[in-house]
CSV table of N, CA, C and O in Angstrom, one decimal:
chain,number,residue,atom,x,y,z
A,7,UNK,N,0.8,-1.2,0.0
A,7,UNK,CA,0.0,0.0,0.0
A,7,UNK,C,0.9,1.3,0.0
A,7,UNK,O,0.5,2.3,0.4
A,8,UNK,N,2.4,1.0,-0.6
A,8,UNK,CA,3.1,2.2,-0.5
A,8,UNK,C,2.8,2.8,-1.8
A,8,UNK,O,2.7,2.2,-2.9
A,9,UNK,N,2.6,4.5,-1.6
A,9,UNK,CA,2.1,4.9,-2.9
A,9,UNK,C,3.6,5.6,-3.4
A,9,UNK,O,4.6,5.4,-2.6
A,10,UNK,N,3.8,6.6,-4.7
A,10,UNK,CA,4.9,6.9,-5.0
A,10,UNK,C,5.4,8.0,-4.1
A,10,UNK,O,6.6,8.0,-3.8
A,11,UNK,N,4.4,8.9,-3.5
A,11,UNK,CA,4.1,10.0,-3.0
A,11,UNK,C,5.4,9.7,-1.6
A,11,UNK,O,6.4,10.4,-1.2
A,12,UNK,N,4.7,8.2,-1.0
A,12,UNK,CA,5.1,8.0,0.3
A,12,UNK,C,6.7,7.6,0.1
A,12,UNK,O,7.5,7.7,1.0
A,13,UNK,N,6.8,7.2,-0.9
A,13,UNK,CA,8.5,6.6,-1.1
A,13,UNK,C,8.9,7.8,-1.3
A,13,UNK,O,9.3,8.2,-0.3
A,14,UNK,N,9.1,9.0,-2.4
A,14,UNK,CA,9.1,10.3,-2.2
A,14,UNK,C,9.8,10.5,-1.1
A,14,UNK,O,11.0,10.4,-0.8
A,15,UNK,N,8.6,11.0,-0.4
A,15,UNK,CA,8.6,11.6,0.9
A,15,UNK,C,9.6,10.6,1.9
A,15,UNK,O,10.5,11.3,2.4
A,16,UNK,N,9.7,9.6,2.1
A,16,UNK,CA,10.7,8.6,2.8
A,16,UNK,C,12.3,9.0,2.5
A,16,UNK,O,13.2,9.1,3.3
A,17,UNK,N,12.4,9.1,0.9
A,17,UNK,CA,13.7,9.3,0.1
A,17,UNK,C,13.8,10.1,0.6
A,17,UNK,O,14.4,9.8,1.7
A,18,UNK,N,13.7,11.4,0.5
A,18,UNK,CA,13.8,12.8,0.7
A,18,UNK,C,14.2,13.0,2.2
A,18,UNK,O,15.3,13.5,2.4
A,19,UNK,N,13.4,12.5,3.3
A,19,UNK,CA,13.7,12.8,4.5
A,19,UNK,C,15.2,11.9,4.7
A,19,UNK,O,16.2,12.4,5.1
A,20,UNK,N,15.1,10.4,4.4
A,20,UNK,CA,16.4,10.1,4.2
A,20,UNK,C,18.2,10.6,3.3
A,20,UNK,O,19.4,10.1,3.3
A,21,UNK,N,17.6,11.6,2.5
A,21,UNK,CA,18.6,12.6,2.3
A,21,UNK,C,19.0,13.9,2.6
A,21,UNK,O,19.9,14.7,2.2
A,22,UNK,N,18.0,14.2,3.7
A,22,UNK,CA,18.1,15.3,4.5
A,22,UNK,C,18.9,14.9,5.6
A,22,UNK,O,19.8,15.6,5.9
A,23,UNK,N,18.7,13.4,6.4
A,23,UNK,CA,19.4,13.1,7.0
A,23,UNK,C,20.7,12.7,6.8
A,23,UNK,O,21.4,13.3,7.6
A,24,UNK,N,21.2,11.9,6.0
A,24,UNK,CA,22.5,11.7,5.6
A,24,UNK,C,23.3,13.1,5.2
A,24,UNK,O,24.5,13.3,5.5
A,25,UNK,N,22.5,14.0,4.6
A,25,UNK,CA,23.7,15.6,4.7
A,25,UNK,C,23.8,16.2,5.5
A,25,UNK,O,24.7,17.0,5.5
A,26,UNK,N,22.5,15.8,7.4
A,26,UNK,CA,23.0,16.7,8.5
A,26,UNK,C,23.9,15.8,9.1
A,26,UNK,O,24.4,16.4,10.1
A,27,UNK,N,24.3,14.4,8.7
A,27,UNK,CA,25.3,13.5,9.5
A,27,UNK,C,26.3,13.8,8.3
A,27,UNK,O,27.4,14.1,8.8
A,28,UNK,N,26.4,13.8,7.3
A,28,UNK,CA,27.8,14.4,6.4
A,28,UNK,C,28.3,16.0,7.6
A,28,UNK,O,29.3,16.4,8.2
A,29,UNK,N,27.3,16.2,7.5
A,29,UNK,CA,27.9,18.1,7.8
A,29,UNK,C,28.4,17.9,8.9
A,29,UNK,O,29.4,18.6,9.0
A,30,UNK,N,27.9,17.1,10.3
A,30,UNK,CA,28.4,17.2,11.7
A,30,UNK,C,29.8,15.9,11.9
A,30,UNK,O,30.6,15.8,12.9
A,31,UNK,N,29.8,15.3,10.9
A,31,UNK,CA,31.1,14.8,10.6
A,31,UNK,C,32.6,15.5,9.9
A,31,UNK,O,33.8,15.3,9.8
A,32,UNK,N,31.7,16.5,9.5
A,32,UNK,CA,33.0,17.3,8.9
A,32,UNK,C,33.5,18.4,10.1
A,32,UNK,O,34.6,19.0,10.1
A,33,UNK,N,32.3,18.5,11.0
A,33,UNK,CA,32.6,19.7,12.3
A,33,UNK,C,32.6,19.1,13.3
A,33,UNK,O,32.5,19.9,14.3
A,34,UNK,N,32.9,17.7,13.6
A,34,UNK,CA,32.8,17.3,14.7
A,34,UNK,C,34.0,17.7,15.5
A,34,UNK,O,33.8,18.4,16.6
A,35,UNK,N,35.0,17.4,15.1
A,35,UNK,CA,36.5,17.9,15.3
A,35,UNK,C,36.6,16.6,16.7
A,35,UNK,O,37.4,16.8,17.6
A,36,UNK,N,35.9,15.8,16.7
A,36,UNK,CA,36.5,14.6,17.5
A,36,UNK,C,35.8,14.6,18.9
A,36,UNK,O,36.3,14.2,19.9
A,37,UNK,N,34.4,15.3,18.7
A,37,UNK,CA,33.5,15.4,19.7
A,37,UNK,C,32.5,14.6,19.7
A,37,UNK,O,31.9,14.6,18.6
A,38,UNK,N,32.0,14.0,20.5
A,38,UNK,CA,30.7,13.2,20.3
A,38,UNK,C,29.6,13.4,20.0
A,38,UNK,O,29.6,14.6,19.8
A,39,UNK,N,28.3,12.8,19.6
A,39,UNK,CA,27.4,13.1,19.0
A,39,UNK,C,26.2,12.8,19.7
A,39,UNK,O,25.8,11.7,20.1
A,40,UNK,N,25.4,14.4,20.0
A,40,UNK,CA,23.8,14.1,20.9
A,40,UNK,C,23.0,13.6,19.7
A,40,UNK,O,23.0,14.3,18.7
A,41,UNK,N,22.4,12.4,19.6
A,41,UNK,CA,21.4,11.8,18.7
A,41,UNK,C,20.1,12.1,19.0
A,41,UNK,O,20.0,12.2,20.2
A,42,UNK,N,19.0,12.2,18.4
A,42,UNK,CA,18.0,12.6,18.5
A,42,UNK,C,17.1,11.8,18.0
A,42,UNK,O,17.6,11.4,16.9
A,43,UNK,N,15.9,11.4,18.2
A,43,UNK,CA,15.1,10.4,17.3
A,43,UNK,C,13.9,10.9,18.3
A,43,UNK,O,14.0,11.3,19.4
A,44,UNK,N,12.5,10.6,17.1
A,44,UNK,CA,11.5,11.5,17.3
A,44,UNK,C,10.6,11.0,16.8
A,44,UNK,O,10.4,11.4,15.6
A,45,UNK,N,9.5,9.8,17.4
A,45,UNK,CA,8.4,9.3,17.1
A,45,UNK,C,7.2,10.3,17.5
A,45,UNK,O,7.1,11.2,18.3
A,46,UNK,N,6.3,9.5,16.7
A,46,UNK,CA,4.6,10.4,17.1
A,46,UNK,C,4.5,10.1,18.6
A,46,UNK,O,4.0,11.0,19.3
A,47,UNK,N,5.0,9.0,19.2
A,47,UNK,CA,4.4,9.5,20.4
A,47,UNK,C,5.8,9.4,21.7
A,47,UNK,O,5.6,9.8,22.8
A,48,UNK,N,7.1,8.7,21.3
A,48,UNK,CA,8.5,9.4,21.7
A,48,UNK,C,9.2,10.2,21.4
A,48,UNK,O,9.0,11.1,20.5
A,49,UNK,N,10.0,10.1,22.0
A,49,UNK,CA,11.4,11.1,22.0
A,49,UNK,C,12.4,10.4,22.5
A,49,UNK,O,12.2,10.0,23.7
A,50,UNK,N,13.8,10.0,21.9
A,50,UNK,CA,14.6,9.9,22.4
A,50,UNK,C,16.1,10.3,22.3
A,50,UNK,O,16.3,11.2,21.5
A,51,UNK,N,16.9,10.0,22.8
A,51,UNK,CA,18.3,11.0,22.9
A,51,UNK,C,19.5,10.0,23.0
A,51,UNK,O,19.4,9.1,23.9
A,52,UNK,N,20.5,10.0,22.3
A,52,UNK,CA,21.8,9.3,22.9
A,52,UNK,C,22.6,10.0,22.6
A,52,UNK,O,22.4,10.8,21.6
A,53,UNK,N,24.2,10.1,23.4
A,53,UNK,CA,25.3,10.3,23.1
A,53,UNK,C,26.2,9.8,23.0
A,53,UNK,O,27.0,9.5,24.0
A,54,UNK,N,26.6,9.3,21.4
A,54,UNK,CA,27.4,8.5,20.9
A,54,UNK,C,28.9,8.7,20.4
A,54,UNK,O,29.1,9.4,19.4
A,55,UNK,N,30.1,8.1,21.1
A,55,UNK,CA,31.0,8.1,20.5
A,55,UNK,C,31.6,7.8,19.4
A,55,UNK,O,32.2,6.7,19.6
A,56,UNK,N,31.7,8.4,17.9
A,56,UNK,CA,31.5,7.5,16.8
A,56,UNK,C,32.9,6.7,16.4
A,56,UNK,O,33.0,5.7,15.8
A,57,UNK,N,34.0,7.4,17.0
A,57,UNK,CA,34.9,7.0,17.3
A,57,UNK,C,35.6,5.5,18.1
A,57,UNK,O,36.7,5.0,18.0
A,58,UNK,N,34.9,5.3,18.5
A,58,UNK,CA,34.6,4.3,19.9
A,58,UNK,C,33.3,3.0,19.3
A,58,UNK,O,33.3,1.8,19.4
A,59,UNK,N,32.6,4.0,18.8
A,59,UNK,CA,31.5,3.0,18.4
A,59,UNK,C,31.0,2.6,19.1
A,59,UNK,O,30.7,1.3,19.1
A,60,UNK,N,30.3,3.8,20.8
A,60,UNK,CA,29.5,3.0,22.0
A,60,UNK,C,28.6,4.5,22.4
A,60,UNK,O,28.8,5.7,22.4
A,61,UNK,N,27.9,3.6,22.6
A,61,UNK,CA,27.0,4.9,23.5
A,61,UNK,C,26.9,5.4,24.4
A,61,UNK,O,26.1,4.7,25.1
A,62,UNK,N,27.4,6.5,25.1
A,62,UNK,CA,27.6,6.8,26.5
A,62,UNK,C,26.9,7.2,27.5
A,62,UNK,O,27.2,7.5,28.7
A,63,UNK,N,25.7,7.3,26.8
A,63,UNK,CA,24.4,8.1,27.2
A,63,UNK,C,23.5,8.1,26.8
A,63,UNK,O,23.3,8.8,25.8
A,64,UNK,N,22.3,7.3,27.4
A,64,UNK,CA,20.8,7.5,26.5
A,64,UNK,C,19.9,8.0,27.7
A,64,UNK,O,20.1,8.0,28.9
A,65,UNK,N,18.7,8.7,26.6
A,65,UNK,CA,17.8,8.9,27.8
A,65,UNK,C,16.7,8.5,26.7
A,65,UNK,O,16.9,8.0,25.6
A,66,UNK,N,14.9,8.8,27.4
A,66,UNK,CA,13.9,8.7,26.6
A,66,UNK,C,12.3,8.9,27.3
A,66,UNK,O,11.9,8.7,28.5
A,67,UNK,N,11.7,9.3,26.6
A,67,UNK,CA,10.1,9.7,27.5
A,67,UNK,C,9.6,7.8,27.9
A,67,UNK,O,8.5,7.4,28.3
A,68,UNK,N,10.4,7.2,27.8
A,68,UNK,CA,10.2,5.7,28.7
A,68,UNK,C,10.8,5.3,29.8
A,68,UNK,O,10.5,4.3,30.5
A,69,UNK,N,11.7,6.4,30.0
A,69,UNK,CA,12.4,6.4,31.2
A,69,UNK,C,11.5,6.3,32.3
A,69,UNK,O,10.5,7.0,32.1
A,70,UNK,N,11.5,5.6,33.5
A,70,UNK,CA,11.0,5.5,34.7
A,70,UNK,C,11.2,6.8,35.5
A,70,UNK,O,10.3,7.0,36.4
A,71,UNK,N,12.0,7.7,35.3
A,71,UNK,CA,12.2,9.2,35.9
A,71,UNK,C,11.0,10.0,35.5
A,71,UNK,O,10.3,10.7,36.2
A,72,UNK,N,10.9,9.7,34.2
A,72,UNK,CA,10.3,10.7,33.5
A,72,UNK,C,8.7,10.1,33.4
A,72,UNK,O,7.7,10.8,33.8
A,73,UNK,N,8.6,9.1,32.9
A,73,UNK,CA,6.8,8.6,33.1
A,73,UNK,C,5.8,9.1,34.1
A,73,UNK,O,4.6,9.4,33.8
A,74,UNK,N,6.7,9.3,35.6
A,74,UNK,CA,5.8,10.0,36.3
A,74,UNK,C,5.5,11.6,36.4
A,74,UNK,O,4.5,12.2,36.8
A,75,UNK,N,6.6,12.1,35.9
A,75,UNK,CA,6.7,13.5,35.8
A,75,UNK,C,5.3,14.4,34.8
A,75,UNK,O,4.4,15.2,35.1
A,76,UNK,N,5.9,13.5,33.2
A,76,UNK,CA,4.6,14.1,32.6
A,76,UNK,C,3.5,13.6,32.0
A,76,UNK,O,3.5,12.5,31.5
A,77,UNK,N,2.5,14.3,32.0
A,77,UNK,CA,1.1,13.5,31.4
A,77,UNK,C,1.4,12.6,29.9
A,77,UNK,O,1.0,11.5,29.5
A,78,UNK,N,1.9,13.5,29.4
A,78,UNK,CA,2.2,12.9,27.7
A,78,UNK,C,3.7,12.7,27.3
A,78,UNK,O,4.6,13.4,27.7
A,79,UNK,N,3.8,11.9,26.6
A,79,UNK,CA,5.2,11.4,25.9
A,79,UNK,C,5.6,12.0,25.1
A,79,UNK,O,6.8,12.1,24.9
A,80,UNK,N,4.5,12.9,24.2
A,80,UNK,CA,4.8,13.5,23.1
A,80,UNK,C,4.9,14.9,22.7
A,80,UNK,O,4.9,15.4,21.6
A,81,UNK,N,4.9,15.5,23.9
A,81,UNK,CA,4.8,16.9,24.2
A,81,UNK,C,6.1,17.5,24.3
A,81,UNK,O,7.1,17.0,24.7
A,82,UNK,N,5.8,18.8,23.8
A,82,UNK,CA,7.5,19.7,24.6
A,82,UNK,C,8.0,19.7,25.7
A,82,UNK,O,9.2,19.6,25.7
A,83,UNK,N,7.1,19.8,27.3
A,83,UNK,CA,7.5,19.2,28.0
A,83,UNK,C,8.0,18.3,28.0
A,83,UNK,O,9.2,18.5,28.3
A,84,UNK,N,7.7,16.8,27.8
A,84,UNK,CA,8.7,15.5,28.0
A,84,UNK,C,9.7,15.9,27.2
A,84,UNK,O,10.8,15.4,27.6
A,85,UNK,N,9.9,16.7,25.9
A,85,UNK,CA,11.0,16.2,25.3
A,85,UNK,C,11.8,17.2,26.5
A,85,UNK,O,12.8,16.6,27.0
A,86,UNK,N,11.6,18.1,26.8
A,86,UNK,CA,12.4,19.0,28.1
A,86,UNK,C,13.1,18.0,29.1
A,86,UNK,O,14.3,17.8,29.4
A,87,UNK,N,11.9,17.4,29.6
A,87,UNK,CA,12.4,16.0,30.6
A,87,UNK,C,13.7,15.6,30.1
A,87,UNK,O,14.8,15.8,30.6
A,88,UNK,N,13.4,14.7,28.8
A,88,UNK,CA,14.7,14.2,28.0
A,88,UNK,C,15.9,14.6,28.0
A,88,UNK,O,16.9,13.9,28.2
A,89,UNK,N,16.0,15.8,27.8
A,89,UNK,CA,17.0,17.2,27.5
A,89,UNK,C,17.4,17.2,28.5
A,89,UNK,O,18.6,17.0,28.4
A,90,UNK,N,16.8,17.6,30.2
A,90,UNK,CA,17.9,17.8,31.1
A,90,UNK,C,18.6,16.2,31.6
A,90,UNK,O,19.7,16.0,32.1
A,91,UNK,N,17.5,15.2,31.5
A,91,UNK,CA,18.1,13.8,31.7
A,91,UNK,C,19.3,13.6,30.9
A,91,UNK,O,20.4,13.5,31.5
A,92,UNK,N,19.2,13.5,29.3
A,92,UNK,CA,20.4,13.6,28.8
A,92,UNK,C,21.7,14.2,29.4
A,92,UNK,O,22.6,13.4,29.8
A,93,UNK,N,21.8,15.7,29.6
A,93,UNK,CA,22.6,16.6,30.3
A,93,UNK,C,23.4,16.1,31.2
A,93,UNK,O,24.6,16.1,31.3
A,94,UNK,N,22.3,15.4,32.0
A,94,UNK,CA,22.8,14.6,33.8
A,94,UNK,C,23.9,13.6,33.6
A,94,UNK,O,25.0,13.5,34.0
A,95,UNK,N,22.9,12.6,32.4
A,95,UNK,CA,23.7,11.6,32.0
A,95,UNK,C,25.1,11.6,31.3
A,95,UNK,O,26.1,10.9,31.3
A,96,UNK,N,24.7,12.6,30.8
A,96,UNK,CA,26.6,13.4,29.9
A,96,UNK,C,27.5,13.2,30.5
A,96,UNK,O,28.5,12.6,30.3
A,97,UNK,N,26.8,14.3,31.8
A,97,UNK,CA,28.0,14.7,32.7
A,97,UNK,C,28.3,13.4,33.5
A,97,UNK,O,29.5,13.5,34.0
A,98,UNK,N,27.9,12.5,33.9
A,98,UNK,CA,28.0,11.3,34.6
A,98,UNK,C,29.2,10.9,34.1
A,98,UNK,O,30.2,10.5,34.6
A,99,UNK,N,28.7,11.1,32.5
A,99,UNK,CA,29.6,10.0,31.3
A,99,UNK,C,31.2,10.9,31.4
A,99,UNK,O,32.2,10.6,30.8
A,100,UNK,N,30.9,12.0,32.1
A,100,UNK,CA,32.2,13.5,31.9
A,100,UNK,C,32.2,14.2,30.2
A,100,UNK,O,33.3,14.5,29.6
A,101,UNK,N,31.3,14.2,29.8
A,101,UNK,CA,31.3,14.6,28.4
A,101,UNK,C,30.9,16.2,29.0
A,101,UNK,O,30.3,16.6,30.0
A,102,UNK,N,31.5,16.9,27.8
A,102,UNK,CA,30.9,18.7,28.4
A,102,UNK,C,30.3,18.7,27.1
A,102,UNK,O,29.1,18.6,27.0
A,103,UNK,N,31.3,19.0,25.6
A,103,UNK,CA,31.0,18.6,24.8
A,103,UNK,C,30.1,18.2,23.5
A,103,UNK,O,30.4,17.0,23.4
A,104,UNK,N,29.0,18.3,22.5
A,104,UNK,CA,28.7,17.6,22.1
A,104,UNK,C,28.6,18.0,20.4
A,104,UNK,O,29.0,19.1,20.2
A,105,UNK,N,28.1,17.4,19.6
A,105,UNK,CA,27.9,17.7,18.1
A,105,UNK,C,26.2,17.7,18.4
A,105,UNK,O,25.8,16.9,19.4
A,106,UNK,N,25.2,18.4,17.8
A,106,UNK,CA,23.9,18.3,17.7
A,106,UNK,C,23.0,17.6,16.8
A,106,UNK,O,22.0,18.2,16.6
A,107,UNK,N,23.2,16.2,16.2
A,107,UNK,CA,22.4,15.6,15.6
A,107,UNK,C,21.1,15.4,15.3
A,107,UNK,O,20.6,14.3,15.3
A,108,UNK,N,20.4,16.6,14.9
A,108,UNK,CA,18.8,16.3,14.8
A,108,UNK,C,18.4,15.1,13.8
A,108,UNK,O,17.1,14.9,13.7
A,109,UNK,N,19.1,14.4,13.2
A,109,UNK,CA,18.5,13.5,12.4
A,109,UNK,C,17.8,13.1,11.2
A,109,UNK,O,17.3,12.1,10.7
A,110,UNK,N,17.9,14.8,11.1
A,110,UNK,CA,17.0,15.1,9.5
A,110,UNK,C,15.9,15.9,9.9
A,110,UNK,O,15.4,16.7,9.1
A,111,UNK,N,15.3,15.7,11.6
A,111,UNK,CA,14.1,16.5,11.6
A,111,UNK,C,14.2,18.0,11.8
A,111,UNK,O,15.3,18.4,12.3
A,112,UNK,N,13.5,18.9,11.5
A,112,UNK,CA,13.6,20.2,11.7
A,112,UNK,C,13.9,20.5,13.3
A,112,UNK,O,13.7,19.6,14.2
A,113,UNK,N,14.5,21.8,13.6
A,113,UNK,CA,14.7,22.2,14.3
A,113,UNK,C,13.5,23.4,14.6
A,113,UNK,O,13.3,24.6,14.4
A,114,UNK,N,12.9,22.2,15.1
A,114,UNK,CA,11.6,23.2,15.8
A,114,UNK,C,10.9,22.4,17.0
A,114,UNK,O,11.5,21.6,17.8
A,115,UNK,N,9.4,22.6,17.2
A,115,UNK,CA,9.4,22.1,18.3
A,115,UNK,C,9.9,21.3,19.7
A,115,UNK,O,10.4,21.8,20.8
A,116,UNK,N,9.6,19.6,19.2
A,116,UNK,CA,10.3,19.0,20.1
A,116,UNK,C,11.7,18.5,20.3
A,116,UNK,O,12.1,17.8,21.3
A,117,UNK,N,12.4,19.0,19.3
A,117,UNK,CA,13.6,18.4,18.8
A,117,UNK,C,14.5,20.1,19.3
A,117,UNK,O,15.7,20.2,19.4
A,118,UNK,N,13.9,20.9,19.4
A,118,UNK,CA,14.3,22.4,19.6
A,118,UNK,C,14.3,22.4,21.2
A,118,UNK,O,15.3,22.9,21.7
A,119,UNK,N,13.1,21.7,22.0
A,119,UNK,CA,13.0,21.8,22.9
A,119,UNK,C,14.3,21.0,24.1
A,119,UNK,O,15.1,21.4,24.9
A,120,UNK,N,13.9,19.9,23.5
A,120,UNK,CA,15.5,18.8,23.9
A,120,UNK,C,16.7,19.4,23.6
A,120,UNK,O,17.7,19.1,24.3
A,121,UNK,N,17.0,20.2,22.8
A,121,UNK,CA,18.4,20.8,22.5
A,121,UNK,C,18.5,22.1,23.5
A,121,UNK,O,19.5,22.3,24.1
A,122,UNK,N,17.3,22.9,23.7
A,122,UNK,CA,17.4,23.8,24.8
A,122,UNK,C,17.6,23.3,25.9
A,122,UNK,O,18.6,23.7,26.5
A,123,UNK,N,16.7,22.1,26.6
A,123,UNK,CA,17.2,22.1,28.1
A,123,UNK,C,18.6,21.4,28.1
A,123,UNK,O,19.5,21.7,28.8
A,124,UNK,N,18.6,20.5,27.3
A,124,UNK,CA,20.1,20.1,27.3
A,124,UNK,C,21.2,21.2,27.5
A,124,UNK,O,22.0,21.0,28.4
A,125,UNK,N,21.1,22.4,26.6
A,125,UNK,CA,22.2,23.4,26.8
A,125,UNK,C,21.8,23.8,28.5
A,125,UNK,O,22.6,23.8,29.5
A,126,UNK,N,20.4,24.3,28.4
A,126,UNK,CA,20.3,24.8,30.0
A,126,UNK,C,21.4,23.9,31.2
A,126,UNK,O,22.2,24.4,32.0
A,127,UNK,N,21.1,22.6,31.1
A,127,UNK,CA,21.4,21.5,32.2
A,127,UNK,C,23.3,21.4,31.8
A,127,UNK,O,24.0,20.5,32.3
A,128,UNK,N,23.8,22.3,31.1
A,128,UNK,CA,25.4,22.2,30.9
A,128,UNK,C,26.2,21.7,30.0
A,128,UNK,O,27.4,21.7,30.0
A,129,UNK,N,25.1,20.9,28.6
A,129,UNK,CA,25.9,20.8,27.2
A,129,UNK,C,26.2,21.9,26.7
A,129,UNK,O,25.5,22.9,26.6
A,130,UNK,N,27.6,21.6,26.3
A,130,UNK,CA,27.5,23.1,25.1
A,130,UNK,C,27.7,22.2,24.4
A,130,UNK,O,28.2,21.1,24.7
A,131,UNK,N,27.1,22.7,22.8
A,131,UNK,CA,26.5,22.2,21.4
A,131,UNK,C,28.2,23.5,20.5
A,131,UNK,O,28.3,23.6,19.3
């Protein structure tokens, strides 16, 4: 039931993504990478050493921290939740550090929101 429209649209967002991981590979300068991923009704976050090839840090609106905190998973708030969780977890990991990987998605709402409280909570991007 895939129409051309929907392959289209699939392609396209998968070449938006591959040129924002081209570009933060050319600026990374050997810093790690906050990953971002962004379902209809999650949000999630890692920071990955691509160097290393391990993850040093995840967080997600599935977290047991966070489930109780907000009503919904898919709101700016939770992705906020995410954002300062990530932060915590960085620094746990001693990362100050990071590259900003949105993933292809725009830099707007919830994906805007996670990158703000992250910086609030002590990443610098």
């Amino acid at each position: 039931m895939t129409t051309r429209a929907a392959l289209k649209a699939e392609s396209l967002f998968e070449r938006r993504q591959r040129r924002v991981r081209y570009a933060i590979s050319k600026r990374a300068h050997g810093r790690v990478r906050l990953c971002v991923f962004r379902s209809g009704k999650h949000i999630y976050a890692q920071v990955i050493d691509d160097h290393k090839g391990v993850t040093l840090a995840a967080a997600s609106t599935l977290d047991k921290e966070l489930k109780g905190k907000v009503k919904s998973s898919s709101t700016v708030e939770a992705a906020k939740g995410v954002g300062q969780l990530i932060a915590e977890r960085a620094k746990k990991a001693q990362v100050k550090e990071v590259v900003f990987d949105r993933g292809g998605y725009l830099f707007h709402g919830r994906v805007k929101a996670l990158a703000d409280a992250a910086r609030e909570n002590g990443l610098s991007f």
